[in-house]
Amino acid sequence: MTQSIDISLHNDPGGHSFPLCRPNSRLALKTMPEEIRLPVKAFSTDSPAEILDFALQAAKSGCQVALCTLIEIRGGSSRPLGAHMAVASDGRYCGYVSGGCTEAAVAAEALQAIETGHDRFVMLGEGSPFFDIVLPCGGGITVAIHLLRDFEPISSVLEAMKNRKQAQLSYASGREALSLGATSAQTGWDGDTFVTSYRPAVRVVLFGRTLEVEMASKVAKAAGYEVVLYEHAAGDASVIDANTAVALLQHDLELEMPVLEVALKARPFYIGALGSSRTHEKRVERLRESGHSDEVIDRIKAPIGLFGRARDAHSLALSVVADIAASRQTALMAD
């Protein structure tokens, strides 16, 4: 079973409707009453895929769209470089470039940029001319506001992420142009071009038919992860890739060994297995007999989880998903 994200194109997840733009929305924007052009949050998300999809669908509905990208951090910041907001010319926006304290101001700047027809940079916090906007972290950020003229790069990135591939966008501020970037580039400045790198969503493969699996599945889905369940056997090895975490929550070494064999060959960023230290010793012995080296076996986190010995299913689920999140962050920082 795979969890898929069903994004409503014109309504937020809570069921609130938002008006669609009309064709020639820029002209309509200038003739609308001022209060109708005020920024309004469409829905809350910091998922790059959801933000880019919102931009694409807003454009298809007749809006002009600005993509806002965090391109500089001075001091501390609650969001990483490359964080996005998307702002439609009817005032709807989604995404975050800070902790929520500057997003309305950025959206208002984006609406002004749409009216003028040109990209712009906005500095907020430390070093900013907007003295009344102070970031709680005490630092400062710079956001690039780009008016989307060509949506093919965004479509290509979304298609790549859908197919579990990494992708990049390159923003050349001098030309006010966005293009598909080189696949090896990392998020940050490359000369006078800012590159944003995108990875597929984290996929969590859970093996077992236990209460622990049921609880872990719920927590992983709540965290926004895609979930795949292996209930009986090793399953399809093609669902395990570098952006996958594998958690074996089966109380039976005989049943879990085929899954471990597949996972160790597929090289996900995380492999964890339930059981005591004594159980893991037996697991290690079995894997050595199968020809696996200690270096490969050491990739298995056992006992599984971020904290202590969790004896109830709810605590174990939190421990496992937290461990996956921590491992993912470590892997990203190492790249």
Coordinates of C-alpha atoms in Angstrom, one line a residue, residues 53-324:
D53 CA 2.2 22.4 -8.0
F54 CA 0.2 25.3 -6.5
A55 CA 2.2 27.7 -8.7
L56 CA 1.5 25.6 -11.8
Q57 CA -2.2 25.1 -11.2
A58 CA -2.7 28.8 -10.3
A59 CA -1.1 29.7 -13.7
K60 CA -3.4 27.3 -15.5
S61 CA -6.4 28.9 -13.9
G62 CA -5.4 32.3 -15.4
C63 CA -3.2 33.8 -12.6
Q64 CA 0.1 35.4 -12.9
V65 CA 2.4 33.7 -10.4
A66 CA 5.6 34.7 -8.4
L67 CA 7.9 32.1 -7.0
C68 CA 9.7 33.4 -3.9
T69 CA 12.9 31.7 -2.9
L70 CA 15.1 32.1 0.2
I71 CA 18.5 32.9 -1.3
E72 CA 20.5 34.3 1.6
I73 CA 20.6 33.7 5.4
R74 CA 22.3 36.2 7.7
G75 CA 22.6 34.6 11.2
G76 CA 19.9 32.2 12.1
S77 CA 16.9 31.1 10.1
S78 CA 14.0 28.8 10.6
R79 CA 14.0 27.7 7.0
P80 CA 16.9 26.4 4.8
L81 CA 18.3 28.0 1.7
G82 CA 16.0 27.3 -1.3
A83 CA 12.7 27.4 0.8
H84 CA 9.8 28.6 -1.4
M85 CA 6.6 30.5 -1.4
A86 CA 4.3 30.8 -4.4
V87 CA 2.1 33.8 -4.8
A88 CA -0.8 34.1 -7.2
S89 CA -2.0 37.5 -8.6
D90 CA -5.3 37.1 -6.8
G91 CA -3.5 37.2 -3.5
R92 CA -3.4 33.5 -2.6
Y93 CA -0.1 32.2 -1.5
C94 CA 1.4 29.1 0.1
G95 CA 4.8 28.1 1.5
Y96 CA 7.3 29.5 4.0
V97 CA 10.6 31.4 3.8
S98 CA 10.7 32.0 7.6
G99 CA 8.8 30.8 10.6
G100 CA 5.5 32.5 9.6
C101 CA 6.4 36.0 10.7
T102 CA 7.3 37.4 7.3
E103 CA 5.2 35.5 4.8
A104 CA 2.4 38.0 4.4
A105 CA 5.0 40.8 3.8
V106 CA 6.8 38.7 1.2
A107 CA 3.4 37.9 -0.5
A108 CA 2.6 41.6 -0.6
E109 CA 6.0 42.3 -2.2
A110 CA 5.3 39.6 -4.7
L111 CA 2.0 41.2 -5.6
Q112 CA 3.7 44.5 -6.2
A113 CA 6.3 42.7 -8.4
I114 CA 3.5 41.2 -10.4
E115 CA 2.0 44.7 -11.0
T116 CA 5.4 46.1 -12.1
G117 CA 6.2 43.1 -14.3
H118 CA 9.8 42.7 -12.9
D119 CA 11.6 40.5 -10.5
R120 CA 12.9 41.9 -7.2
F121 CA 14.9 41.0 -4.1
V122 CA 13.5 41.6 -0.6
M123 CA 15.7 41.8 2.5
L124 CA 14.0 41.1 5.9
G125 CA 15.4 41.2 9.4
E126 CA 19.0 42.1 10.0
G127 CA 20.3 44.6 7.4
S128 CA 16.8 45.2 6.0
P129 CA 15.3 48.6 5.4
F130 CA 12.0 47.3 6.9
F131 CA 12.8 48.2 10.5
D132 CA 9.4 47.1 11.7
I133 CA 9.9 43.5 10.5
V134 CA 12.2 41.7 13.0
L135 CA 12.9 38.0 12.8
P136 CA 12.5 36.2 16.1
C137 CA 15.8 34.4 15.5
G138 CA 17.6 37.8 15.3
G139 CA 19.0 37.1 11.9
G140 CA 18.2 38.3 8.4
I141 CA 17.1 36.8 5.1
T142 CA 17.0 37.8 1.4
V143 CA 14.2 36.5 -0.8
A144 CA 14.3 36.5 -4.6
I145 CA 10.8 37.1 -6.1
H146 CA 10.7 35.7 -9.7
L147 CA 7.7 36.2 -12.0
L148 CA 7.1 32.9 -13.7
R149 CA 7.1 33.3 -17.5
D150 CA 8.0 29.7 -18.4
F151 CA 6.4 26.9 -16.5
E152 CA 8.2 24.1 -18.3
P153 CA 11.1 23.9 -15.8
I154 CA 8.6 23.6 -12.9
S155 CA 6.7 20.9 -14.7
S156 CA 9.9 19.0 -15.3
V157 CA 10.9 19.2 -11.7
L158 CA 7.5 17.9 -10.6
E159 CA 7.7 15.1 -13.1
A160 CA 11.2 14.2 -11.9
M161 CA 10.1 14.1 -8.2
K162 CA 7.0 12.0 -9.2
N163 CA 9.4 9.5 -10.8
R164 CA 11.6 9.4 -7.6
K165 CA 14.4 11.4 -9.3
Q166 CA 16.4 14.4 -8.0
A167 CA 16.0 17.7 -10.0
Q168 CA 17.3 21.3 -9.8
L169 CA 16.1 24.8 -10.8
S170 CA 18.5 27.5 -11.8
Y171 CA 17.5 31.2 -11.3
A172 CA 19.5 33.8 -13.2
S173 CA 18.5 37.0 -11.6
G174 CA 20.2 39.2 -14.2
R175 CA 18.0 37.7 -17.0
E176 CA 15.0 37.2 -14.7
A177 CA 15.0 33.6 -16.0
L178 CA 14.3 30.2 -14.5
S179 CA 15.6 27.0 -16.1
L180 CA 16.2 23.3 -15.3
G181 CA 19.5 23.0 -13.6
A182 CA 22.3 20.4 -13.6
T183 CA 21.4 17.2 -11.7
S184 CA 24.7 17.3 -9.7
A185 CA 24.2 20.8 -8.3
Q186 CA 23.5 21.6 -4.7
T187 CA 21.2 24.3 -3.3
G188 CA 23.1 27.6 -3.2
W189 CA 24.8 30.2 -5.4
D190 CA 26.8 29.0 -8.4
G191 CA 28.4 32.2 -9.7
D192 CA 25.5 34.6 -10.4
T193 CA 22.9 31.8 -10.6
F194 CA 21.0 30.4 -7.6
V195 CA 20.4 26.7 -7.7
T196 CA 17.6 25.0 -5.8
S197 CA 17.9 21.2 -5.5
Y198 CA 14.8 19.0 -5.0
R199 CA 14.7 15.4 -3.8
P200 CA 11.8 12.9 -4.0
A201 CA 9.6 12.6 -0.9
V202 CA 10.8 10.3 1.8
R203 CA 9.3 6.9 1.4
V204 CA 9.0 4.6 4.5
V205 CA 8.8 0.9 3.9
L206 CA 7.3 -0.9 6.9
F207 CA 7.5 -4.7 7.2
G208 CA 5.3 -6.8 9.4
R209 CA 1.7 -7.4 10.4
T210 CA 1.8 -6.0 13.9
L211 CA 0.3 -3.2 15.9
E212 CA 3.7 -1.5 15.8
V213 CA 3.5 -1.3 12.0
E214 CA 0.0 0.1 12.2
M215 CA 1.0 2.8 14.6
A216 CA 4.3 3.6 12.7
S217 CA 2.3 3.9 9.5
K218 CA 0.0 6.5 11.0
V219 CA 2.8 8.6 12.5
A220 CA 4.8 8.4 9.2
K221 CA 1.8 9.5 7.2
A222 CA 1.2 12.4 9.6
A223 CA 4.8 13.5 9.1
G224 CA 4.1 13.7 5.4
Y225 CA 6.0 10.6 4.4
E226 CA 5.0 8.1 1.7
V227 CA 4.3 4.7 3.2
V228 CA 4.6 1.3 1.7
L229 CA 3.7 -1.9 3.6
Y230 CA 5.4 -5.2 3.2
E231 CA 3.1 -7.7 4.9
H232 CA 4.2 -11.1 3.9
A233 CA 7.5 -11.3 2.0
A234 CA 10.3 -9.2 0.5
G235 CA 7.9 -7.5 -1.9
D236 CA 9.0 -5.3 -4.8
A237 CA 12.6 -4.2 -4.5
S238 CA 12.0 -1.3 -6.9
V239 CA 10.2 0.6 -4.2
I240 CA 13.4 0.9 -2.2
D241 CA 15.8 3.7 -3.3
A242 CA 18.2 6.2 -1.8
N243 CA 15.3 8.3 -0.5
T244 CA 13.7 5.4 1.3
A245 CA 13.8 4.2 4.9
V246 CA 13.2 0.6 5.7
A247 CA 11.8 -0.4 9.2
L248 CA 11.4 -4.1 10.0
L249 CA 8.9 -4.4 12.9
Q250 CA 8.3 -8.1 12.6
H251 CA 8.8 -10.4 15.6
D252 CA 10.3 -13.2 13.5
L253 CA 13.8 -13.4 12.1
E254 CA 12.8 -16.0 9.5
L255 CA 10.2 -13.7 8.0
E256 CA 12.4 -10.6 8.0
M257 CA 15.6 -12.1 6.4
P258 CA 14.3 -11.9 2.8
V259 CA 13.5 -8.2 3.4
L260 CA 16.9 -7.5 4.9
E261 CA 18.6 -9.1 1.9
V262 CA 16.7 -6.8 -0.5
A263 CA 17.2 -3.7 1.6
L264 CA 20.9 -4.2 2.1
K265 CA 21.4 -4.5 -1.7
A266 CA 19.1 -1.5 -2.5
R267 CA 21.0 0.9 -0.1
P268 CA 18.2 3.0 1.4
F269 CA 19.3 5.9 3.7
Y270 CA 18.0 4.0 6.7
I271 CA 17.5 0.4 7.8
G272 CA 16.2 -0.4 11.2
A273 CA 15.0 -3.6 12.8
L274 CA 13.0 -4.4 15.9
G275 CA 14.3 -6.7 18.6
S276 CA 16.7 -6.9 21.6
S277 CA 20.4 -6.9 21.4
R278 CA 20.4 -10.7 21.7
T279 CA 18.0 -10.9 18.7
H280 CA 20.3 -8.6 16.7
E281 CA 23.2 -10.9 17.5
K282 CA 21.3 -13.8 15.9
R283 CA 20.4 -11.5 13.0
V284 CA 24.1 -10.5 12.4
E285 CA 25.1 -14.2 12.6
R286 CA 22.6 -15.1 9.9
L287 CA 23.7 -12.3 7.6
R288 CA 27.3 -13.2 8.0
E289 CA 26.5 -16.7 7.0
S290 CA 24.8 -15.3 3.9
G291 CA 28.0 -13.6 3.0
H292 CA 27.4 -10.0 4.1
S293 CA 30.4 -8.0 5.4
D294 CA 30.4 -6.3 8.8
E295 CA 30.5 -3.0 7.0
V296 CA 27.2 -3.7 5.3
I297 CA 25.6 -5.2 8.4
D298 CA 26.5 -2.2 10.4
R299 CA 24.1 -0.1 8.4
I300 CA 21.3 -1.8 10.3
K301 CA 20.0 0.2 13.3
A302 CA 19.1 -2.3 15.9
P303 CA 17.5 -2.0 18.3
I304 CA 15.4 0.4 16.2
G305 CA 14.4 3.9 17.2
L306 CA 15.8 7.2 18.4
F307 CA 15.2 6.8 22.1
G308 CA 15.4 4.0 24.7
R309 CA 13.5 0.8 24.8
A310 CA 9.9 1.7 23.9
R311 CA 7.5 -1.0 25.1
D312 CA 4.3 0.3 23.8
A313 CA 3.3 0.7 20.1
H314 CA 2.7 4.4 20.2
S315 CA 6.1 5.2 21.8
L316 CA 7.8 2.9 19.4
A317 CA 6.2 4.5 16.4
L318 CA 7.3 8.0 17.5
S319 CA 10.8 6.6 18.2
V320 CA 11.1 5.0 14.8
V321 CA 9.8 7.9 12.7
A322 CA 12.0 10.4 14.7
D323 CA 15.0 8.2 14.0
I324 CA 14.2 8.2 10.3

